[in-house]
Amino acid sequence: MKKRIVTLFLTLLMLLSLSAVAFAYSEGGMPLVTDAAGLLTEDENAALNELADELSAEYACEIIVVTVDSLDGWNVEEFTEAVYQQYGFGCGAEKDGVILLLSMEARDYDMAAYGYGNVAFTDYGKDALMDGVLPYLRENDWYGAFHEFIISCGSYLASARAGNPIDYYYTPAPPITPGKIILAVIIGLITALIVSGVQKGKMKSAILQTRADRYMKELNLEQREDNFLRKETHRVKRQTSSSSGGSRSGGGTTVRSSGFSHHSGKF
Amino acid sequence: MADQITNYQCPSCTGPLQFDPATGKLVCEYCGSAYSVEEIEQLYAKKDEQAAQNSAAAAGSPAPEGSPWSEAEAAGLKAYNCPSCGAELIFDATTAATSCPYCGNPTIVPGELSGALRPEWVIPFKLTKDEAIAALKKHYKKKPLLPKMFSNQNHLEEIKGVYAPFWLFDGDAAGDAKYDAKKVRHWTSGSYDVTETSYFECFRRGSLQFQRIPVDSSTKMPDEHMDAIEPYDYAEMKPFSTAYLPGYMAEKYDVSADDAEARAQKRAEQSLLDAMKGTVEGYSSVSVASQDVSFLRSGLHYALLPVWLLNTNWKGKSYLFSVNGQTGKLVGDLPIDKKRKWGWFFGVFFGVTAVVLAIAALL
């Protein structure tokens, strides 16, 4: 079955490639932007291919976009891997590349990296990059989404080639939220009150004494009783870390045995 | 009431003797001779006795009709003649030692410090006038809210070394208290966070012995100041002698021991409560459920303790500072510059807010 679908897909792509001779092609002979689902106009397709080709060449790492109508029951990540390998995507001996695949049937997406792509697009990097692309996808702004994807991939590759792959530690500062402002104001207010209090305290030194510890001897404790009354136990189910959705933490890239790393979901 | 006053004169030149805090001796300002307190005490023992007798005799006789000072006496004032220059001196009822405003000689009213009114102990001055002034200058430092011109513009109106009368209370505080205490433990069991709270009821009964809790016994001395300049080192306490007084003012008490006891009692009881609560250990939280303590006086002493009082004036308002004449500890409230206060407040507020925002933006 797998072979059948891939063959079907191959035919689809061959047809497409024939109709788009002016497009940029991968080293494996495929256009970098392959819109099998027919989401883009011809002009858009041409413009995106040109952009992808230019940036891919500049950073020696292919930036690929593929759209299909259906996964035919495949898992989106396996499908992406199959497409990448079957059509010879990737640059150089290591087949360096990054791919965004959309399947329109169930609105699945997968961003996968291979070879040098795994260095440039860390788990966090993919997550952050897709945060910028997904809003366009949700609006069905296909050109906007792919343009954003290709441009972002270019800047991630630029960072990586400069020796600083975008990762947890290199993220730009998130915007200042109203919650943070309120927190900062409260901390500022409390600190100011404490400092004023201490300074005012320094100005007042004539204070009545409340204790006479200096003049006392040892405490003579005649009776000392500590009686246990009762015990109460409360059990609360723990929040597991996976349910809290903390996928943004940590650095580096999780690469599978297949050599791919993925970031997939629905749009 | 004493109608004779004394000043200690130099046995060599009859110049006035002053107590010198640096050497602990009585020094003649004119010929420079120095005498120990014991020497002067012996020399003047006879004179003191005489004064006491006269005072007793005077107390027995009614004031003469139409006396020119009867009005003043009714207002709590007394008149004496300075033994050095003969000038008429008017003291208020509680002054026991001062200086003659005309000839400047130190003067003592022995009747105010003898018999039942005689203090048991005295701690002699150790701190000189200059050291007290230096302590005040130091007090102005590191005070960001102090008006800038205060330390320069204010002027020392008056500085006086005063032997302040104190009651020293011995006694025992005893009582009991009940506490509600909690122990809280946290651990995880499987996929559950478990919190276990154990409740306890604690009971403590105890007593504490106190020795010589000082309470100032002069209404002229502000209570807050006299409390705040504690502690005095009782190891340097000496049996009372008027020979320590020349050169200083001395007051006699005008608050009775019974009236003053409430302050000692309150402090002793609080110390006992705190000490007992301190033994309720090993709990996450402790609260007092009930407490009942009392103080029983077992001894009373009357002592004169040395205080430098510095009165300054700034912008028409006077500021009082008290310095422990033995240890040099200075207390006194300072004026606050409102502009500086708000400047600091908003400076810290905006500064901290900006820093926290910057950190929050990076996280």
XYZ file of C-alpha atoms in Angstrom:
630
model
C 0.000 0.000 0.000
C 2.809 2.301 0.914
C 4.409 1.851 -2.440
C 1.133 2.454 -4.219
C 0.556 5.774 -2.523
C 4.051 6.940 -3.066
C 3.768 6.049 -6.729
C 0.504 7.981 -6.888
C 2.113 10.909 -5.214
C 5.088 10.749 -7.531
C 2.804 10.974 -10.555
C 1.077 13.934 -9.033
C 4.302 15.743 -8.495
C 5.682 14.911 -11.922
C 2.606 16.429 -13.485
C 3.021 19.484 -11.380
C 6.664 19.880 -12.149
C 6.000 19.638 -15.855
C 3.580 22.533 -15.638
C 6.060 24.670 -13.754
C 9.243 24.621 -15.697
C 10.280 28.032 -14.479
C 10.310 26.905 -10.838
C 13.326 26.335 -8.685
C 14.305 22.730 -8.379
C 15.818 20.713 -5.639
C 19.028 18.825 -6.193
C 16.775 15.773 -6.556
C 14.938 17.492 -9.387
C 11.805 18.570 -7.504
C 10.528 22.158 -7.154
C 11.241 23.495 -3.632
C 7.647 24.721 -3.367
C 5.369 21.925 -4.565
C 1.714 22.881 -4.262
C -0.037 19.588 -5.037
C -3.154 20.759 -3.158
C -3.455 23.756 -5.462
C -3.538 26.466 -2.807
C -1.409 29.040 -4.616
C -1.801 31.005 -7.804
C 0.817 30.527 -10.442
C 2.442 33.879 -9.652
C 2.546 33.143 -5.965
C 4.042 29.740 -6.617
C 6.714 31.250 -8.818
C 7.570 33.984 -6.315
C 7.862 31.533 -3.418
C 9.987 29.139 -5.426
C 12.322 31.929 -6.339
C 12.643 33.020 -2.718
C 13.161 29.438 -1.508
C 15.773 28.804 -4.136
C 17.679 31.942 -3.324
C 17.805 31.324 0.445
C 18.479 27.586 0.055
C 21.468 28.352 -2.100
C 22.727 31.058 0.195
C 22.762 28.806 3.267
C 23.357 25.467 1.522
C 20.253 23.983 3.095
C 17.038 23.426 1.163
C 13.861 25.156 2.321
C 10.965 23.047 1.055
C 7.184 23.497 1.098
C 4.856 20.695 -0.009
C 1.055 20.677 0.065
C -1.123 17.616 -0.518
C -4.870 16.964 -0.384
C -4.716 13.867 1.743
C -2.344 11.639 3.729
C -4.275 8.551 2.686
C -4.332 7.350 6.257
C -0.647 7.927 6.856
C 0.822 9.518 9.894
C 1.816 13.060 8.891
C 5.410 12.704 10.114
C 6.021 9.419 8.347
C 4.446 10.877 5.215
C 6.797 13.874 5.338
C 9.820 11.628 5.789
C 8.711 9.500 2.851
C 8.228 12.535 0.588
C 11.598 13.983 1.595
C 13.447 10.790 0.890
C 11.518 9.602 -2.164
C 11.974 12.859 -4.044
C 15.571 13.366 -3.148
C 15.138 16.617 -1.261
C 18.102 17.958 0.640
C 21.299 19.729 -0.171
C 24.726 18.138 -0.476
C 25.910 14.784 0.785
C 24.109 15.105 4.072
C 20.858 15.982 2.333
C 20.532 19.127 4.474
C 17.070 20.601 4.460
C 13.928 21.725 6.221
C 10.399 20.979 5.000
C 6.906 22.197 5.760
C 4.222 19.763 4.648
C 0.500 20.534 4.721
C -2.275 18.023 4.242
C -5.625 19.718 3.614
C -7.923 16.784 4.413
C -7.555 17.013 8.181
C -5.535 20.229 8.180
C -2.365 18.490 9.375
C 1.039 20.098 9.198
C 4.538 18.862 9.849
C 7.749 20.792 9.912
C 10.675 18.403 9.610
C 14.416 18.922 9.460
C 17.194 16.708 8.185
C 20.992 16.874 8.180
C 22.141 20.415 8.874
C 18.469 21.317 9.332
C 18.631 19.525 12.678
C 21.365 21.936 13.772
C 19.614 25.087 12.568
C 16.085 24.133 13.623
C 16.098 23.009 17.247
C 12.954 21.744 18.961
C 12.445 25.170 20.402
C 13.355 26.831 17.113
C 10.747 24.826 15.182
C 8.149 25.579 17.822
C 8.897 29.308 17.752
C 9.071 29.416 13.962
C 5.710 27.697 13.566
C 4.213 30.128 16.094
C 4.820 32.751 13.425
C 3.437 30.659 10.564
C 0.349 29.068 12.121
C -1.723 32.285 12.358
C -1.530 32.609 8.525
C -2.472 28.948 8.058
C -5.490 29.330 10.309
C -6.600 32.290 8.189
C -6.084 30.203 5.000
C -3.534 32.802 3.895
C -1.366 30.233 2.121
C 0.955 32.613 0.380
C 1.455 34.575 3.608
C 2.169 31.382 5.549
C 4.711 29.990 3.095
C 6.379 33.351 2.633
C 6.711 33.696 6.406
C 8.035 30.120 6.620
C 10.687 30.589 3.953
C 11.818 34.007 5.265
C 11.979 32.707 8.864
C 13.899 29.622 7.772
C 16.361 31.968 6.085
C 16.944 33.953 9.256
C 17.230 30.777 11.389
C 19.786 29.406 8.962
C 21.674 32.698 9.058
C 21.842 32.474 12.865
C 22.938 28.853 12.720
C 25.633 29.510 10.121
C 26.880 32.343 12.356
C 27.300 29.762 15.122
C 24.167 30.663 17.135
C 21.311 28.328 16.220
C 18.093 29.815 17.551
C 17.377 27.899 20.693
C 15.932 28.440 24.131
C 18.873 30.689 25.051
C 18.734 32.880 21.981
C 15.069 33.690 21.955
C 14.122 37.333 21.653
C 12.441 38.844 24.689
C 8.720 38.120 24.763
C 6.540 41.194 24.948
C 5.826 42.787 28.302
C 2.357 41.713 29.365
C -0.002 43.713 31.652
C 0.431 40.947 34.252
C 4.172 41.510 34.305
C 3.680 45.275 34.657
C 1.343 44.820 37.623
C 3.801 42.386 39.227
C 6.701 44.801 38.712
C 4.691 47.721 40.142
C 3.732 45.679 43.210
C 7.340 44.578 43.821
C 8.510 48.178 43.297
C 5.902 49.499 45.715
C 6.714 46.959 48.412
C 10.455 47.616 48.092
C 9.895 51.383 48.231
C 7.735 50.999 51.344
C 10.355 48.805 53.043
C 13.211 51.188 52.180
C 11.180 54.213 53.380
C 10.287 52.334 56.544
C 13.919 51.495 57.300
C 14.986 55.083 56.604
C 12.203 56.513 58.740
C 13.170 54.035 61.466
C 16.693 55.458 61.443
C 15.268 58.896 62.221
C 13.449 57.690 65.307
C 15.640 56.164 67.953
C 13.880 57.115 71.183
C 11.624 54.128 71.697
C 10.216 52.534 74.837
C 11.623 49.113 75.679
C 9.128 46.271 75.737
C 11.316 43.564 77.227
C 13.800 43.212 80.066
C 15.941 40.370 78.682
C 19.178 42.085 79.716
C 18.276 41.869 83.360
C 16.941 38.328 83.542
C 18.483 35.056 84.622
C 17.808 31.592 83.202
C 14.216 30.580 82.586
C 13.020 28.175 85.220
C 10.562 25.951 83.375
C 8.455 24.168 85.946
C 6.028 22.430 83.649
C 6.285 21.502 80.006
C 3.614 19.552 78.195
C 3.165 18.932 74.487
C -0.004 16.976 73.818
C -0.834 15.529 70.437
C -4.460 16.253 69.522
C -5.157 14.959 66.025
C -3.790 14.477 62.542
C -5.282 15.543 59.199
C -4.101 14.298 55.818
C -4.904 15.853 52.452
C -4.130 14.188 49.121
C -4.043 16.188 45.916
C -3.498 14.608 42.516
C -0.282 15.853 41.020
C -0.221 17.756 37.732
C 1.924 15.753 35.318
C 4.486 17.752 33.444
C 3.275 16.568 29.998
C -0.212 17.919 30.557
C 1.161 21.314 31.401
C 2.443 21.529 27.829
C 5.942 22.654 28.676
C 7.390 21.850 25.258
C 9.196 25.158 25.162
C 11.772 24.219 27.761
C 15.211 22.841 27.155
C 17.589 23.292 24.284
C 18.824 21.224 21.384
C 17.058 19.097 18.803
C 15.383 15.723 19.285
C 16.463 13.717 16.261
C 14.811 10.353 15.503
C 16.635 7.267 14.362
C 15.382 8.105 10.868
C 17.555 11.222 10.982
C 14.548 13.567 10.998
C 13.294 15.922 13.665
C 9.678 17.046 13.603
C 7.215 19.624 14.787
C 3.713 18.651 13.741
C 0.084 19.380 14.581
C -3.146 20.781 13.205
C -3.694 24.231 11.787
C 13.885 71.040 103.045
C 17.571 71.959 102.881
C 18.370 75.576 103.158
C 22.099 75.116 102.820
C 23.937 74.063 99.760
C 27.454 72.831 99.283
C 30.124 73.108 96.701
C 33.279 71.076 96.891
C 36.296 73.285 97.175
C 39.886 72.444 96.428
C 41.680 71.731 99.717
C 44.766 73.466 98.297
C 43.400 76.681 96.788
C 39.647 76.629 97.580
C 38.852 76.739 93.874
C 35.762 74.756 92.791
C 36.274 71.025 92.159
C 34.767 69.297 89.135
C 34.331 65.562 88.578
C 36.510 64.497 85.640
C 35.000 61.574 83.697
C 38.333 60.679 82.093
C 40.214 60.074 85.332
C 37.302 59.452 87.675
C 38.788 62.057 90.038
C 37.795 65.487 91.294
C 39.985 68.073 89.653
C 40.543 71.738 90.597
C 40.060 73.982 87.595
C 42.445 76.577 89.014
C 45.461 74.809 90.492
C 45.058 71.517 88.660
C 45.135 69.382 91.823
C 43.301 66.062 91.596
C 41.661 64.207 94.454
C 40.084 60.792 94.626
C 36.427 60.573 95.505
C 37.320 58.881 98.807
C 39.629 61.709 99.869
C 37.009 64.337 99.235
C 34.338 62.221 100.884
C 36.376 62.056 104.082
C 37.141 65.745 103.988
C 33.510 66.658 103.538
C 32.002 63.940 105.742
C 31.632 66.444 108.545
C 30.180 69.103 106.321
C 27.604 66.657 104.902
C 26.546 65.653 108.378
C 26.097 69.254 109.327
C 23.956 69.886 106.268
C 21.789 66.889 106.990
C 21.193 68.074 110.537
C 20.301 71.516 109.368
C 17.961 70.053 106.798
C 16.210 67.977 109.435
C 15.863 71.027 111.687
C 14.526 73.127 108.850
C 11.986 70.509 107.860
C 10.534 70.690 111.374
C 10.002 74.403 111.444
C 7.138 76.033 109.564
C 7.915 78.574 106.886
C 7.849 82.118 108.241
C 4.714 84.196 107.561
C 4.982 86.511 104.565
C 8.193 84.922 103.365
C 9.158 86.532 100.032
C 9.565 83.054 98.482
C 6.337 81.504 99.629
C 4.812 81.943 96.186
C 7.818 80.462 94.503
C 7.840 77.611 96.962
C 4.193 76.966 96.239
C 5.138 76.627 92.566
C 7.764 74.063 93.535
C 10.721 76.422 93.588
C 13.365 76.835 96.277
C 15.842 79.580 97.014
C 19.406 79.174 98.277
C 22.502 81.249 98.581
C 25.535 80.174 96.587
C 28.256 79.278 99.102
C 30.946 80.688 96.805
C 29.596 84.060 95.725
C 26.524 84.507 97.892
C 24.167 85.004 94.943
C 20.581 83.910 95.427
C 19.811 80.731 93.482
C 16.359 79.495 92.610
C 15.977 75.783 91.934
C 12.928 73.767 91.222
C 11.958 71.160 93.792
C 13.705 68.209 92.190
C 17.110 69.729 91.460
C 19.820 68.246 93.655
C 22.942 69.499 91.939
C 23.585 72.287 89.467
C 25.942 75.155 88.757
C 25.650 78.702 90.069
C 24.659 80.874 87.084
C 26.695 83.781 88.492
C 30.023 82.281 89.481
C 29.693 78.986 87.616
C 30.674 76.925 90.632
C 29.217 73.466 90.936
C 26.646 73.395 93.702
C 25.020 70.547 95.561
C 21.888 70.526 97.662
C 22.756 67.779 100.108
C 19.318 67.629 101.667
C 17.830 66.369 98.425
C 20.143 63.397 98.324
C 20.366 62.375 101.955
C 18.358 60.386 104.452
C 15.508 58.508 102.766
C 16.254 60.328 99.548
C 19.889 59.250 99.436
C 20.588 57.113 96.367
C 22.106 53.716 96.972
C 24.256 53.658 93.854
C 25.773 55.940 91.272
C 27.416 55.265 87.928
C 29.941 58.093 87.423
C 30.186 59.897 84.104
C 32.707 58.310 81.760
C 31.875 60.302 78.655
C 33.101 63.883 78.416
C 31.068 66.767 77.068
C 33.134 66.827 73.864
C 32.566 63.128 73.327
C 28.823 63.664 73.733
C 28.884 66.437 71.118
C 30.944 64.195 68.813
C 28.350 61.443 69.278
C 25.658 63.854 68.098
C 27.630 64.820 64.992
C 28.061 61.125 64.223
C 24.329 60.593 64.719
C 23.635 62.930 61.766
C 25.655 60.754 59.409
C 24.167 58.122 57.083
C 20.683 59.584 57.431
C 19.361 60.066 53.892
C 16.119 61.653 55.075
C 17.776 64.276 57.282
C 17.261 67.794 55.884
C 20.565 68.837 54.347
C 20.809 72.044 56.337
C 19.905 70.487 59.678
C 23.361 69.447 60.764
C 24.876 72.774 59.681
C 22.177 75.236 60.676
C 20.896 73.824 63.910
C 22.732 75.041 66.939
C 23.333 73.411 70.233
C 21.220 75.474 72.615
C 22.104 73.653 75.737
C 24.166 70.695 76.776
C 24.015 69.391 80.279
C 25.327 66.380 82.092
C 22.601 65.081 84.351
C 22.610 62.373 86.957
C 19.141 61.000 86.288
C 17.341 59.211 89.097
C 16.383 55.621 88.366
C 14.547 52.965 90.301
C 16.125 49.569 89.845
C 13.676 46.731 90.381
C 14.506 43.174 91.433
C 11.737 40.652 91.172
C 10.312 37.486 89.754
C 7.915 37.027 86.895
C 5.938 33.803 87.009
C 3.045 32.390 85.090
C 1.785 29.946 82.520
C 0.647 29.920 78.928
C -1.151 27.620 76.517
C -0.253 27.340 72.856
C -1.844 25.816 69.773
C 0.861 24.306 67.614
C 0.935 22.664 64.193
C 3.382 20.392 62.425
C 3.022 20.200 58.649
C 4.702 17.551 56.482
C 4.630 17.258 52.696
C 5.522 14.268 50.554
C 4.493 12.600 47.319
C 2.934 9.199 47.097
C 2.457 7.828 43.599
C 0.717 10.548 41.624
C -0.509 12.348 44.772
C 0.880 15.240 46.781
C 0.190 14.509 50.418
C -0.022 17.149 53.174
C -0.224 15.943 56.741
C -1.042 18.409 59.524
C -0.615 17.340 63.155
C -2.231 19.475 65.853
C -0.783 19.863 69.356
C -1.716 21.659 72.515
C 1.290 22.852 74.516
C 1.443 24.091 78.076
C 4.300 25.907 79.811
C 4.629 27.073 83.384
C 7.739 28.926 84.394
C 9.393 31.747 86.242
C 12.185 34.186 85.618
C 14.304 36.121 88.053
C 15.133 39.719 87.212
C 17.772 41.964 88.667
C 17.861 45.721 88.545
C 15.442 46.548 85.735
C 15.944 50.320 85.399
C 13.007 52.724 85.286
C 13.718 56.441 85.253
C 12.003 58.218 88.072
C 12.071 61.816 86.956
C 9.216 63.332 84.967
C 11.793 65.719 83.459
C 13.428 62.816 81.646
C 11.432 61.489 78.676
C 10.701 57.793 79.226
C 11.450 56.847 75.611
C 14.891 58.421 75.816
C 15.782 56.824 79.126
C 14.655 53.395 77.896
C 16.467 53.715 74.608
C 19.890 54.643 76.035
C 20.035 51.380 77.976
C 22.018 49.397 78.838
C 24.230 50.702 81.615
C 27.094 48.514 82.777
C 26.213 47.825 86.387
C 29.715 46.440 87.028
C 30.903 50.055 87.224
C 28.230 51.053 89.710
C 29.619 52.700 92.868
C 28.100 53.310 96.306
C 26.599 56.765 96.148
C 28.628 59.798 97.104
C 27.886 63.445 96.395
C 31.564 63.728 95.457
C 30.699 62.322 91.996
C 28.284 65.161 91.344
C 30.296 68.401 91.029
C 30.118 69.763 87.534
C 26.853 68.031 86.705
C 23.214 68.503 87.373
C 21.484 65.964 89.554
C 17.809 65.303 89.879
C 15.897 63.589 92.631
C 13.020 61.308 91.853
C 9.499 62.643 91.498
C 7.878 59.387 90.364
C 7.370 57.015 93.248
C 8.668 53.448 93.021
C 5.101 52.151 93.109
C 4.155 54.280 90.118
C 7.290 53.326 88.217
C 6.899 49.621 88.908
C 4.271 49.172 86.191
C 6.883 49.767 83.490
C 9.339 47.253 84.965
C 6.523 44.785 85.448
C 5.366 45.062 81.841
C 8.863 44.455 80.531
C 9.544 41.519 82.845
C 6.248 39.866 81.983
C 6.880 40.238 78.262
C 10.342 38.725 78.650
C 8.873 35.730 80.489
C 6.182 35.243 77.837
C 8.751 35.380 75.058
C 11.101 33.016 76.886
C 8.326 30.486 77.467
C 7.148 30.716 73.861
C 10.731 30.129 72.785
C 10.613 26.679 74.378
C 7.686 25.630 72.156
C 10.008 24.293 69.482
C 9.907 21.957 66.528
C 6.570 23.108 65.133
C 5.653 24.693 61.825
C 3.563 27.331 63.551
C 2.726 28.278 67.135
C -0.003 30.604 68.359
C -0.812 31.692 71.895
C -4.159 30.373 73.133
C -4.059 31.875 76.615
C -1.493 33.319 79.004
C -1.349 34.479 82.565
C 1.778 35.995 84.113
C 2.534 38.262 87.039
C 5.492 40.129 88.498
C 6.419 40.232 92.142
C 8.899 42.850 93.318
C 11.572 41.466 95.631
C 13.973 44.377 95.835
C 14.244 48.071 95.059
C 17.300 50.259 94.590
C 17.655 53.944 93.982
C 20.475 54.969 91.685
C 21.726 57.976 89.779
C 22.783 57.183 86.227
C 24.704 59.583 83.976
C 22.990 61.162 80.941
C 24.106 63.939 78.634
C 21.131 65.938 77.404
C 21.668 67.935 74.237
C 19.075 70.429 73.177
C 19.247 71.754 69.647
C 17.105 74.222 67.810
C 16.282 74.256 64.113
C 13.677 76.383 62.379
C 12.090 77.304 65.688
C 11.644 73.717 66.819
C 13.739 72.119 69.504
C 15.187 68.639 69.259
C 16.353 66.706 72.300
C 19.075 64.074 72.264
C 20.119 61.899 75.158
C 23.485 60.223 75.463
C 24.289 57.415 77.850
C 26.991 59.110 79.981
C 28.696 55.770 80.505
C 28.560 54.014 77.115
C 28.051 56.930 74.707
C 24.887 55.479 73.164
C 22.879 58.344 71.696
C 19.176 58.509 71.023
C 16.896 61.246 69.754
C 14.390 61.743 66.985
C 15.478 63.665 63.901
C 13.382 65.755 61.513
C 12.470 64.230 58.137
C 12.893 66.150 54.888
C 9.619 65.546 53.034
C 11.128 66.202 49.614
C 13.892 63.721 50.306
C 11.426 61.206 51.714
C 9.266 61.242 48.581
C 12.334 61.466 46.358
C 13.654 58.258 47.841
C 10.252 56.628 47.780
C 9.623 57.285 44.102
C 13.266 56.733 43.174
C 13.230 53.269 44.703
C 9.744 52.592 43.372
C 10.513 53.466 39.752
C 14.000 51.982 39.893
C 12.880 48.623 41.251
C 9.826 48.516 38.964
C 12.029 49.137 35.918
C 14.558 46.481 36.947
C 11.822 43.909 37.644
C 10.184 44.704 34.290
C 13.499 44.296 32.509
C 14.054 40.921 34.192
C 10.462 39.851 33.488
C 10.913 40.778 29.838
C 13.954 38.520 29.563
C 12.278 35.501 31.140
